[in-house]
């Protein structure tokens, strides 16, 4: 313990002896990082979402070039007046098809529209099967007439494209295209944000008319809309900073002390952005809130520093003495709290999803820099300030009034009151654990959960789902088979059983597989007899049926060593994905696929990707939180060498965490990539409060004060700052509820709740635990002053 005191004293003497040199180095570093920060840009990627090593993503990567659907864009031309069976509408569809074909990153093999040659219809005639393009190569958009349009419509119906490429109500037609991670023209990684902009400017803005509305959905458009909304985050960031500035001024009544924590907190954000540029990272649109989370942590520690400096000035010390006292008393508890937050964010990297790992690294860098900007730079700069005697007297009067209010919570030090507080906390904990059980992992809204329900993207998605049988949400299950298995009845019968099994699952719109297509072809080969809509047992007859399939490329490969079943869902809510995945696994477990030589693999498609993300988040969440709490326990033990401190600091945090889970469930906020760091941040903020309050409590107890007097003193010295910090941060993030981004609004509500709950736990439950533990396990000898303060 003495060595810790010695280290802190050495650092204090060094930084305050070489104040000018220290600040000069920090200023130079800030200039360099500022230059680099200006080069930071937003970046997004589909592959960044994919969990590394997960069964579903392994299947996706293995058959990425053979299976389509996981990363696609859909562009719909909808007639606002009447149906699409007219020259103007079909010509508009042709223009959109051409525009989509030449977008960067589009896999032209996968483009599917009424105007593409891969859209064919098959008809049984006296001479056998006849196959033709729905719109022949000799038909041009300008030469369309009533007769040709009638033939096109007839072929669409015969080809089974109603509800697929053409809306069930005939008011819209669709262009579908899959995207490549690498632009085939530039051989560079696909810039999704640039593609989203092209979809908006070169497709929608250029081709949309009052008569023909263009609807666009897909990951590229979704992430582009999120990025566009994220630009508005700067407004809310500025508003939160402004409100924080006003609050800090009300607290300390000094412009210099007000600007100091704000500037120091912003400085670490600049350093963070500069470092990201050095590491070659961009800022993912879904991680756009991380800088504010880091800023919030800095404000929390900055207010504690300002509080300590203000109290020292009020007691008559000059600026140098006040700054040195603030440094020495808060450096270690502040460092412990920041290290805990750092560990919390770095544990996000155990989730094998590149985007989450990048988010964890981004946040950890920012938190790490806080040790320098808020615990070193802030008090060193404050030492140059000059405070008048009148200011000190006015501040002393204000703090005395505030202290008298907060001291009333000292009643918790009485054992009966402590028991009452703990009783209420125990009941809350039990209810929170019970209510949080069964909380959802993943999105709970249809469409893009990050955007508002009335956003253009979600309205487009809603329109597509309501008019078409097929939407963006598809789960592809792969069947690996021996060579040339397309004429093997046992294998196709197994796949057909799977197809029928999945068709019965609630939320499934339709299921397409080689077996379902083969049954359709077999009926056609037998004069369209409905009774023949079955798989022929004879291998030659089955081979003939498969040969005439209108579209087998999406459900099998050429060698017939891979077959697939495409399960189309109404949406990708967590409540929809989970039962579908469970049904697929149930079938795989109950039906012996090895007996027929099949290996069933889950799962490609965008639903497979989302299911993999949800499963990884669910599997890693508990270990991650355990690592965070283990770090807290170790740091508390190292700081205080007392198991009582470990319980007093961690149990209130646990209660706050479960209250947060209950709050999320009550508001239908799923645990996602966006919400996960919020829970980690909430734990980090709670640790800040716990360390500062418990530290001051021990200092007073070491002076042989009674528990009641010690608690009143601790609350008087840091309790007001803790309450003030929580309210200030809460007011700032509460403004997010007005954001165009739904996930930002939800994070604002969740953060507001967690800031306040952690504060209440720190000033009530923590002292109550300390009182109860001291009564149950009296200390032997006097309480030793912690080596982390005066």
C-alpha atoms as one frame of an Amber mdcrd trajectory, in Angstrom:
protein
   0.000   0.000   0.000   2.872   2.317   0.837   4.341   1.706  -2.601   1.099
   2.897  -4.207   1.236   6.104  -2.172   4.865   6.526  -3.214   4.065   6.043
  -6.887   1.214   8.556  -6.785   3.404  11.064  -4.932   6.193  10.617  -7.465
   3.798  11.174 -10.366   2.312  14.211  -8.631   5.726  15.795  -8.099   6.780
  15.058 -11.671   3.709  16.404 -13.465   3.383  19.531 -11.335   7.100  20.251
 -11.360   7.189  20.039 -15.157   3.751  21.495 -15.808   4.654  23.511 -18.884
   6.605  20.679 -20.483   3.796  18.188 -19.784   1.155  20.416 -21.339   3.406
  21.215 -24.307   3.824  17.514 -25.077   0.079  16.941 -24.713  -0.673  19.938
 -26.948   1.695  18.686 -29.654   0.135  15.223 -29.438  -3.336  16.763 -29.723
  -2.364  18.690 -32.860  -1.013  15.531 -34.508  -4.039  13.475 -33.485  -6.357
  16.273 -34.620  -4.803  16.210 -38.083  -5.259  12.446 -38.258  -8.780  12.674
 -36.840  -9.856  14.887 -39.730  -9.037  11.979 -42.072 -11.365   9.563 -40.273
 -14.314   8.453 -42.357 -17.333   6.226 -41.960 -16.940   2.670 -43.184 -19.333
  -0.241 -43.344 -19.103  -3.787 -44.622 -21.381  -6.794 -44.819 -18.647  -9.256
 -43.877 -17.896  -7.269 -40.706 -21.221  -8.495 -39.337 -20.416 -12.190 -39.800
 -19.299 -14.166 -36.717 -15.942 -15.823 -37.300 -15.960 -19.611 -36.947 -19.725
 -19.969 -36.525 -21.405 -22.872 -38.316 -23.789 -20.590 -40.191 -21.129 -18.219
 -41.485 -18.825 -21.119 -42.397 -21.673 -22.417 -44.579 -22.186 -18.938 -46.029
 -18.520 -18.531 -47.003 -18.231 -22.086 -48.323 -21.098 -21.674 -50.781 -20.999
 -17.926 -51.250 -20.384 -18.119 -54.993 -23.065 -20.770 -55.519 -25.861 -19.474
 -53.282 -27.391 -16.026 -53.463 -29.560 -14.091 -51.062 -27.491 -13.243 -47.967
 -26.423  -9.819 -49.222 -28.811  -8.539 -51.848 -30.568  -5.393 -52.895 -34.170
  -5.243 -54.098 -35.459  -2.367 -56.200 -39.213  -2.235 -56.794 -41.017  -0.150
 -59.411 -44.519   0.525 -58.109 -47.237   2.116 -60.172 -49.105   4.746 -58.176
 -51.999   4.728 -60.662 -53.270   1.325 -61.742 -51.160  -1.746 -62.512 -47.796
  -2.204 -64.245 -49.181  -3.804 -67.407 -48.614  -0.788 -69.586 -45.792   0.520
 -71.725 -44.724   3.302 -69.351 -44.418   1.012 -66.321 -42.535  -1.766 -68.148
 -40.238   0.795 -69.727 -39.513   2.221 -66.283 -38.755  -1.312 -65.040 -36.316
  -1.715 -67.948 -34.561   1.530 -67.023 -34.260   0.460 -63.405 -32.939  -2.966
 -64.440 -30.250  -1.351 -66.590 -29.311   1.031 -63.789 -29.002  -1.793 -61.247
 -26.921  -3.934 -63.626 -24.172  -1.336 -63.759 -24.038  -0.374 -60.085 -20.658
  -0.998 -58.427 -20.408  -4.303 -56.572 -23.443  -5.890 -58.233 -22.988  -9.530
 -59.237 -24.490  -9.356 -62.719 -25.055 -13.130 -62.784 -27.589 -12.707 -59.998
 -29.613  -9.792 -61.390 -33.183 -10.985 -61.794 -35.968  -8.991 -63.449 -38.663
  -9.467 -66.050 -36.161  -7.938 -68.498 -33.225 -10.293 -67.740 -32.666 -13.484
 -69.800 -32.590 -15.677 -66.685 -36.318 -15.050 -66.204 -37.916 -17.827 -68.257
 -41.221 -19.610 -68.376 -41.790 -23.273 -69.169 -44.873 -24.597 -70.913 -45.993
 -28.107 -71.703 -47.132 -28.476 -75.323 -47.944 -31.377 -77.615 -44.282 -31.427
 -78.560 -43.107 -31.422 -74.950 -41.674 -28.653 -72.795 -41.241 -25.227 -74.360
 -38.982 -22.692 -72.663 -38.871 -19.006 -73.528 -37.740 -15.757 -71.984 -40.582
 -13.889 -70.292 -39.510 -10.878 -72.334 -37.719 -12.063 -75.450 -34.432 -10.613
 -76.616 -36.141  -9.169 -79.699 -38.493  -7.048 -77.576 -37.420  -3.494 -76.738
 -38.946  -1.142 -74.212 -39.817   1.424 -76.868 -41.542  -1.130 -79.118 -44.003
  -2.462 -76.552 -47.641  -2.618 -77.559 -50.817  -4.092 -76.106 -50.281  -7.486
 -77.762 -46.717  -7.851 -76.496 -47.656  -6.682 -73.005 -50.473  -9.238 -72.936
 -48.036 -12.012 -73.872 -45.575 -10.865 -71.182 -48.308 -10.909 -68.576 -49.413
 -14.381 -69.674 -45.856 -15.690 -69.427 -45.417 -14.166 -65.969 -48.495 -16.019
 -64.743 -47.486 -19.301 -66.430 -43.923 -18.988 -65.167 -45.060 -18.636 -61.568
 -43.574 -15.168 -61.126 -46.632 -13.646 -59.489 -45.687 -12.762 -55.921 -42.033
 -13.220 -56.861 -40.942 -10.682 -59.469 -44.428  -9.197 -59.852 -46.619  -8.081
 -56.959 -49.702 -10.128 -56.172 -51.878  -7.073 -56.863 -50.068  -6.363 -60.183
 -49.080  -2.864 -59.038 -45.322  -3.434 -58.798 -42.396  -5.363 -60.276 -39.037
  -6.122 -58.722 -35.356  -6.134 -59.672 -33.193  -8.349 -57.453 -29.378  -8.307
 -57.349 -26.745  -9.834 -55.095 -23.684  -7.867 -54.045 -20.016  -8.811 -54.041
 -17.667  -7.724 -51.261 -15.189  -6.661 -53.943 -16.053  -4.287 -56.740 -15.401
  -6.213 -59.971 -14.389  -3.020 -61.780 -11.937  -1.517 -59.290 -11.021  -4.741
 -57.435 -11.313  -2.704 -54.266 -13.430  -3.485 -51.223 -16.999  -2.436 -51.899
 -17.865   0.962 -50.442 -21.388   0.352 -49.154 -21.995   3.983 -48.318 -21.058
   5.063 -51.842 -23.297   2.336 -53.253 -26.172   3.499 -51.046 -25.694   7.015
 -52.354 -25.767   5.769 -55.952 -28.968   3.842 -55.261 -30.494   7.063 -54.016
 -29.133   9.449 -56.656 -28.818   7.306 -59.801 -31.823   5.055 -59.272 -34.454
   6.642 -57.043 -33.858  10.358 -57.625 -33.194   9.920 -61.337 -35.917   7.407
 -62.238 -38.737   7.992 -59.759 -41.750   9.917 -61.077 -45.175  10.796 -59.651
 -46.592   7.833 -61.613 -43.868   5.337 -60.662 -42.448   5.102 -57.164 -39.086
   3.431 -56.564 -38.738   1.337 -53.392 -35.292   0.074 -52.356 -34.384  -2.367
 -49.595 -31.281  -4.363 -48.705 -28.238  -4.151 -46.431 -26.472  -1.563 -48.597
 -29.465   0.795 -48.553 -30.129   0.141 -44.878 -26.581   0.949 -43.778 -26.601
   3.992 -46.066 -29.749   5.344 -44.411 -28.253   4.673 -40.983 -25.101   6.556
 -41.992 -27.199   9.456 -43.267 -29.063   9.553 -39.959 -25.783   9.239 -38.079
 -24.715  12.603 -39.467 -27.494  14.049 -37.351 -25.861  12.502 -34.296 -23.455
  15.444 -34.316 -26.388  17.755 -33.572 -27.422  15.732 -30.540 -23.790  15.381
 -29.488 -23.457  19.178 -29.567 -26.764  19.604 -27.720 -25.695  17.147 -25.021
 -22.337  18.924 -24.686 -24.113  22.292 -24.410 -26.481  21.059 -21.703 -23.557
  19.459 -19.884 -21.657  22.740 -20.035 -24.575  24.659 -18.538 -24.945  22.075
 -15.790 -21.242  22.124 -14.897 -21.314  25.908 -14.728 -24.305  25.787 -12.374
 -22.351  23.374 -10.234 -19.017  25.221  -9.960 -19.986  28.816 -10.937 -16.725
  29.262 -12.832 -16.346  29.519 -16.602 -12.803  28.159 -16.479 -13.714  25.165
 -14.322 -16.756  24.589 -16.534 -14.833  24.457 -19.786 -11.989  22.391 -18.343
 -13.705  18.948 -18.051 -15.560  19.501 -21.340 -12.370  20.346 -23.251 -10.381
  17.540 -21.617 -13.120  15.025 -22.434 -13.267  16.254 -26.033  -9.483  16.058
 -26.286  -9.526  12.326 -25.595 -12.157  11.899 -28.321  -9.822  13.685 -30.768
  -7.000  11.361 -29.718  -9.333   8.411 -30.160 -10.257   9.424 -33.718  -6.620
  10.030 -34.620  -5.598   6.622 -33.317  -8.358   4.924 -35.304  -6.978   6.538
 -38.454  -3.471   5.299 -37.578  -4.810   1.765 -37.100  -6.568   1.906 -40.447
 -10.065   1.760 -38.952 -13.089   3.720 -40.009 -16.093   4.605 -37.879 -18.914
   2.156 -38.443 -22.355   3.807 -38.592 -23.593   1.392 -35.924 -20.730   2.488
 -33.649 -21.374   6.192 -34.114 -22.496   6.560 -30.479 -19.243   5.197 -29.039
 -17.477   8.606 -29.033 -20.278  10.058 -26.907 -20.091   7.117 -24.519 -16.396
   7.852 -24.107 -17.171  11.552 -23.704 -19.722  10.687 -20.987 -17.148   8.686
 -19.046 -14.764  11.641 -19.279 -17.383  14.074 -17.998 -18.083  11.751 -15.067
 -14.441  11.783 -13.991 -14.013  15.448 -14.876 -16.846  16.481 -12.564 -15.226
  14.561  -9.693 -11.983  16.449 -10.357 -13.814  19.790 -10.474 -15.643  18.846
  -7.284 -12.372  18.122  -5.479 -10.735  21.321  -6.751 -13.775  23.418  -5.839
 -13.851  22.044  -2.298 -10.156  22.692  -1.813 -10.548  26.269  -3.090 -13.552
  26.769  -0.801 -11.362  25.658   2.109  -8.847  28.385   1.298  -6.212  26.600
  -0.791  -4.656  28.234  -3.822  -5.051  26.734  -7.301  -1.777  24.790  -7.138
  -2.627  23.197  -3.805  -6.194  22.416  -4.903  -5.014  20.851  -8.163  -2.357
  18.749  -6.414  -4.859  17.526  -3.848  -7.339  16.652  -6.574  -4.647  14.738
  -8.464  -3.365  12.767  -5.497  -6.772  11.924  -4.056  -8.468  10.919  -7.306
  -5.699   9.498  -9.491  -5.869   5.921  -8.220  -9.659   5.595  -7.755 -10.143
   7.263 -11.129  -7.565   4.981 -12.732  -9.191   1.912 -11.194 -12.594   2.972
 -12.510 -11.208   3.708 -15.992  -9.268   0.438 -16.084 -12.502  -1.345 -15.204
 -14.317   0.446 -18.037 -11.381  -0.370 -20.332 -11.598  -4.054 -19.427 -15.356
  -3.930 -19.942 -15.039  -2.603 -23.463 -12.064  -4.790 -24.371 -14.067  -7.882
 -23.371 -16.338  -7.067 -26.319 -13.532  -8.497 -28.444 -14.315 -12.011 -27.178
 -17.406 -11.873 -29.408 -16.049 -13.150 -32.752 -17.865 -10.553 -34.848 -15.424
  -8.124 -36.524 -17.751  -5.140 -36.150 -18.179  -5.710 -32.393 -14.447  -6.269
 -31.969 -13.767  -3.038 -33.819 -16.312  -1.296 -31.592 -14.650  -2.707 -28.461
 -11.207  -1.559 -29.600 -12.562   1.876 -30.523 -14.156   2.375 -27.103 -11.165
   0.949 -25.214  -8.793   3.370 -26.910 -10.966   6.303 -25.883 -11.297   5.121
 -22.277  -7.559   4.489 -22.026  -6.820   8.056 -23.082  -9.102   9.334 -20.291
  -6.439   8.428 -17.735  -4.202  11.075 -19.275  -6.721  13.757 -20.250  -8.994
  13.670 -17.204  -6.711  12.505 -14.411  -3.456  14.218 -15.409  -4.074  17.024
 -17.906  -7.148  18.409 -16.140  -5.580  19.052 -12.694  -2.316  20.255 -14.267
  -4.196  22.861 -16.344  -6.288  23.817 -13.295  -3.111  24.625 -11.380  -2.649
  27.679 -13.626  -6.055  29.120 -12.719  -6.453  31.911 -10.212  -9.446  32.137
  -7.900 -10.454  35.227  -5.942 -11.249  35.119  -2.247 -14.812  36.219  -3.042
 -15.262  33.227  -5.356 -13.919  30.875  -2.682 -16.349  32.255  -0.067 -19.310
  32.070  -2.442 -18.375  28.502  -3.384 -18.022  27.547   0.273 -21.527  28.829
   0.985 -23.016  26.960  -1.981 -21.298  23.714  -1.075 -22.388  23.975   2.536
 -26.027  24.223   1.445 -25.667  21.262  -0.931 -23.835  19.230   1.695 -26.611
  19.809   4.227 -29.103  18.323   1.787 -27.116  15.216   0.857 -26.066  14.541
   4.458 -29.652  13.578   5.221 -28.940  10.265   3.511 -26.655   9.524   6.430
 -29.652   7.927   8.151 -28.774   4.793   6.147 -25.854   4.302   8.542 -28.330
   3.274  11.233 -28.593  -0.509  11.118 -32.412  -0.610  11.001 -32.506   1.798
   8.091 -29.728  -0.146   6.352 -31.797  -3.321   6.728 -34.789  -1.562   5.207
 -32.768  -0.366   2.219 -31.288  -3.840   1.709 -34.721  -5.403   2.045 -36.084
  -3.208  -0.718 -32.966  -3.908  -2.814 -33.373  -7.663  -2.324 -37.001  -7.556
  -3.442 -36.053  -5.424  -6.453 -33.255  -7.824  -7.332 -35.559 -10.856  -7.186
 -38.207  -9.151  -9.314 -35.607  -7.858 -11.795 -34.054 -11.317 -12.234 -37.509
 -12.830 -12.723 -38.709 -10.155 -15.127 -35.489 -10.104 -17.154 -35.704 -13.843
 -17.731 -36.482 -14.612 -21.353 -35.331 -11.233 -22.644 -34.798 -11.281 -26.364
 -31.485 -11.405 -28.162 -31.685  -9.542 -31.453 -34.058  -7.063 -33.071 -37.715
  -7.022 -32.073 -39.004  -4.864 -34.908 -39.601  -5.703 -38.564 -37.588  -3.924
 -41.228 -34.470  -2.089 -40.116 -34.643  -1.897 -36.298 -32.087   0.928 -36.277
 -34.497   3.202 -38.160 -37.887   4.624 -37.218 -40.994   2.721 -38.302 -42.002
   5.681 -40.511 -38.583   5.971 -42.190 -38.508   5.622 -45.986 -36.577   2.358
 -45.763 -39.008   0.678 -43.369 -42.018   1.902 -45.337 -40.443   0.430 -48.476
 -39.787  -2.857 -46.669 -43.359  -2.961 -45.402 -44.721  -2.383 -48.909 -42.534
  -5.124 -50.406 -43.552  -7.688 -47.790 -47.243  -6.842 -48.173 -47.255  -7.145
 -51.986 -44.767  -9.943 -52.666 -44.529 -13.523 -51.407 -40.756 -13.228 -51.213
 -38.903 -10.577 -49.278 -35.402  -9.791 -48.098 -35.536 -12.286 -45.247 -34.428
 -15.736 -46.372 -32.832 -18.647 -44.511 -30.901 -21.024 -46.766 -30.292 -24.545
 -45.450 -27.634 -26.507 -47.347 -27.661 -30.247 -48.007 -24.289 -31.714 -48.948
 -24.790 -34.875 -50.979 -22.757 -37.417 -52.983 -21.961 -36.631 -56.600 -24.897
 -36.597 -59.060 -27.571 -36.873 -56.368 -30.233 -34.911 -58.221 -31.789 -38.156
 -59.483 -31.620 -39.900 -56.093 -35.170 -40.314 -54.795 -34.141 -40.940 -51.157
 -32.165 -37.711 -51.017 -34.811 -35.564 -52.684 -37.494 -37.161 -50.536 -35.500
 -36.220 -47.429 -35.248 -32.633 -48.682 -38.959 -32.655 -49.485 -39.784 -33.739
 -45.927 -37.645 -30.883 -44.666 -39.422 -28.468 -47.029 -42.840 -29.514 -45.768
 -41.660 -29.430 -42.136 -40.400 -25.849 -42.469 -43.521 -24.733 -44.342 -45.550
 -25.372 -41.181 -43.453 -23.055 -38.985 -45.245 -19.804 -38.044 -43.714 -16.786
 -39.778 -42.571 -18.753 -42.849 -44.046 -17.416 -46.098 -42.842 -20.117 -48.453
 -40.067 -22.667 -48.907 -38.316 -23.341 -52.224 -36.147 -26.419 -52.751 -35.057
 -28.768 -55.507 -37.695 -31.248 -54.401 -40.562 -28.738 -54.606 -39.455 -27.633
 -58.073 -39.037 -31.228 -59.221 -42.613 -32.018 -58.157 -43.822 -29.033 -60.168
 -41.884 -30.233 -63.219 -43.164 -33.795 -62.855 -46.760 -32.558 -62.902 -45.985
 -30.620 -66.081 -44.540 -33.716 -67.705 -47.792 -35.518 -66.974 -50.218 -33.133
 -68.693 -50.393 -30.878 -65.618 -52.203 -33.524 -63.577 -52.293 -32.267 -59.934
 -52.045 -35.850 -58.730 -48.602 -36.041 -60.292 -47.258 -33.189 -58.177 -44.981
 -35.684 -56.480 -41.427 -36.948 -56.712 -41.100 -39.848 -59.174 -39.385 -42.828
 -57.550 -37.737 -43.928 -60.774 -34.317 -42.315 -61.077 -34.647 -41.726 -64.842
 -38.040 -40.060 -64.444 -36.638 -37.983 -61.601 -33.664 -36.970 -63.711 -35.971
 -35.839 -66.512 -38.050 -33.796 -64.065 -34.940 -32.113 -62.656 -33.604 -31.431
 -66.148 -36.694 -29.398 -66.990 -36.614 -27.318 -63.825 -37.199 -23.634 -64.582
 -34.820 -22.382 -61.892 -32.575 -24.915 -60.214 -29.459 -22.723 -60.017 -30.526
 -21.225 -56.713 -31.175 -24.605 -55.065 -28.394 -26.861 -56.411 -25.008 -26.768
 -58.078 -24.048 -28.304 -61.434 -22.439 -31.405 -59.909 -25.492 -32.000 -57.683
 -23.207 -32.256 -54.642 -24.978 -29.373 -52.955 -28.690 -28.702 -52.702 -30.464
 -25.994 -50.774 -33.812 -25.068 -49.319 -34.680 -21.364 -49.256 -36.988 -20.544
 -46.360 -38.602 -17.126 -46.836 -39.722 -15.321 -43.663 -42.165 -12.479 -43.148
 -39.537 -10.547 -41.151 -36.252 -10.964 -39.294 -37.428 -10.294 -35.751 -35.660
 -12.300 -33.077 -39.017 -13.838 -32.227 -39.350 -15.015 -35.853 -35.784 -16.232
 -36.384 -35.454 -18.302 -33.229 -38.369 -20.736 -33.854 -37.345 -21.195 -37.500
 -33.768 -22.071 -36.545 -35.074 -24.334 -33.774 -37.370 -26.113 -36.250 -34.490
 -26.689 -38.675 -32.277 -28.072 -35.903 -35.120 -30.242 -34.608 -35.564 -31.821
 -38.043 -31.827 -32.392 -38.393 -31.663 -34.132 -35.029 -34.785 -36.284 -35.427
 -34.238 -37.439 -39.007 -31.147 -39.478 -39.735 -29.534 -37.774 -42.686 -26.461
 -39.998 -42.667 -28.613 -42.955 -43.690 -29.281 -41.328 -47.059 -25.838 -39.752
 -47.394 -26.806 -36.155 -46.608 -25.041 -33.616 -44.418 -27.377 -30.809 -43.319
 -25.672 -27.443 -42.836 -27.142 -24.319 -41.272 -27.388 -21.705 -42.690 -26.868
 -19.052 -45.314 -29.133 -16.181 -46.327 -29.489 -12.950 -44.397 -31.575 -14.714
 -41.722 -28.744 -17.216 -41.246 -26.338 -14.310 -40.749 -28.639 -12.619 -38.230
 -29.194 -15.915 -36.403 -25.420 -16.385 -36.130 -25.010 -12.871 -34.717 -27.820
 -13.400 -32.193 -26.428 -16.755 -31.071 -22.928 -15.345 -30.598 -24.192 -12.363
 -28.622 -26.296 -14.657 -26.431 -23.471 -17.146 -25.883 -20.801 -14.535 -25.110
 -22.821 -12.053 -23.072 -22.585 -13.910 -19.735 -18.832 -14.681 -20.002 -18.223
 -11.076 -21.007 -20.087  -9.679 -18.005 -18.330 -12.195 -15.728 -14.964 -10.947
 -17.013 -16.030  -7.380 -16.267 -17.081  -8.235 -12.723 -13.942 -10.330 -12.206
 -11.864  -7.306 -13.194 -13.821  -5.139 -10.753 -13.332  -7.642  -7.926  -9.596
  -7.933  -8.576  -9.112  -4.166  -8.761 -11.146  -3.574  -5.585  -9.174  -6.258
  -3.775  -5.872  -4.744  -4.909  -7.002  -1.258  -3.882  -8.558  -2.043  -0.509
  -7.350  -5.553   0.433 -10.798  -6.123   1.948 -13.484  -8.584   0.851 -16.124
  -6.243   2.313 -15.211  -3.660  -0.302 -15.596  -6.255  -3.043 -19.166  -7.033
  -2.008 -20.127  -3.427  -1.239 -18.964  -2.219  -4.658 -20.163  -5.129  -6.814
 -23.557  -6.135  -5.426 -25.223  -2.754  -6.158 -23.777  -2.964  -9.684 -25.320
  -6.395 -10.136 -28.714  -5.085  -9.070 -28.399  -2.158 -11.499 -27.462  -4.528
 -14.350 -30.529  -6.719 -13.836 -32.759  -3.649 -13.525 -31.355  -2.594 -16.884
 -32.229  -5.976 -18.405 -35.750  -5.697 -16.994 -36.055  -2.188 -18.440 -34.917
  -3.445 -21.860 -37.467  -6.249 -21.843 -40.272  -3.923 -20.737 -39.509  -1.511
 -23.609 -38.960  -4.294 -26.175 -35.299  -3.379 -26.614 -33.430  -6.495 -27.694
 -29.815  -7.194 -26.798 -28.017  -6.356 -30.031 -24.700  -5.103 -31.339 -25.907
  -1.564 -30.548 -27.192  -2.183 -26.991 -24.391  -4.449 -25.763 -21.796  -1.668
 -25.247 -24.405   0.390 -23.378 -24.666  -2.262 -20.664 -20.869  -2.375 -20.436
 -20.731   1.422 -20.201 -23.404   1.404 -17.490 -21.238  -0.948 -15.444 -18.236
   1.324 -15.981 -20.152   4.419 -14.863 -21.485   2.510 -11.837 -17.939   1.575
 -10.888 -16.959   5.250 -11.037 -19.648   6.122  -8.510 -18.846   3.129  -6.289
 -15.092   3.736  -6.140 -15.366   7.427  -5.343 -18.012   7.005  -2.614 -16.508
   3.919  -0.962 -13.061   5.472  -1.021 -14.214   8.589   0.849 -16.180   6.430
   3.295 -13.039   4.488   4.234 -11.034   7.688   4.606 -13.518   9.002   7.170
 -13.692   5.666   8.991  -9.887   5.657   9.250 -10.208   8.886  11.242 -12.127
   6.922  13.918 -15.421   8.520  12.947 -18.675   6.658  13.524 -20.311   5.029
  10.502 -23.037   7.703  10.446 -20.565  10.599  10.555 -18.289   8.877   8.014
 -21.168   8.271   5.611 -22.374  11.857   5.945 -18.870  13.093   5.202 -18.450
  10.841   2.179 -21.792  11.870   0.751 -21.077  15.527   1.449 -17.745  15.364
  -0.378 -18.555  13.192  -3.399 -22.276  12.389  -3.178 -23.428  15.706  -4.634
 -20.942  15.338  -7.499 -22.197  11.804  -8.145 -25.854  12.895  -8.246 -24.998
  15.907 -10.354 -23.009  13.815 -12.842 -25.824  11.285 -13.243 -28.472  13.956
 -13.776 -26.267  15.937 -16.171 -25.440  12.921 -18.331 -29.053  11.756 -18.221
 -30.383  15.107 -19.423 -27.839  15.096 -22.246 -28.644  11.609 -23.559 -32.386
  12.017 -22.996 -32.401  14.408 -25.962 -31.484  11.434 -28.158 -35.089  10.247
 -27.927 -35.863  12.800 -30.664 -33.295  11.343 -33.087 -34.296  10.043 -36.521
 -32.315   6.906 -35.712 -34.441   4.567 -33.649 -31.471   2.786 -32.113 -30.026
   6.128 -30.966 -33.365   7.031 -29.396 -33.483   3.666 -27.605 -29.894   4.053
 -26.431 -30.718   7.491 -25.068 -33.619   6.119 -23.046 -31.592   3.126 -21.842
 -28.563   5.240 -20.907 -30.733   7.733 -19.035 -32.214   4.894 -17.009 -28.830
   3.254 -16.329 -27.118   6.520 -15.313 -29.833   7.253 -12.777 -30.139   3.694
 -11.454 -26.392   3.354 -10.930 -26.341   6.675  -9.091 -29.208   5.623  -6.795
 -27.496   2.301  -6.100 -24.223   4.061  -5.261 -25.678   6.542  -2.744 -28.147
   4.165  -1.067 -27.494   0.443  -1.531 -23.689   0.669  -1.409 -23.635   2.461
   1.988 -26.312   0.080   3.287 -24.179  -2.914   2.305 -21.144  -1.352   3.955
 -23.116  -0.781   7.182 -24.573  -4.290   7.203 -21.251  -5.973   6.497 -19.561
  -3.988   9.254 -22.299  -5.013  11.701 -22.107  -8.688  10.739 -18.335  -8.871
  10.486 -16.805  -6.216  12.763 -13.318  -5.129  11.777 -10.446  -6.095  13.997
  -8.621  -2.941  14.907  -8.981   0.513  13.378  -9.852   1.007   9.733  -6.774
   1.693   7.641  -6.854   4.705   5.378  -6.859   3.599   1.728  -3.720   4.274
  -0.210  -5.751   6.070  -2.805  -6.656   9.375  -1.261  -6.184  11.830   1.584
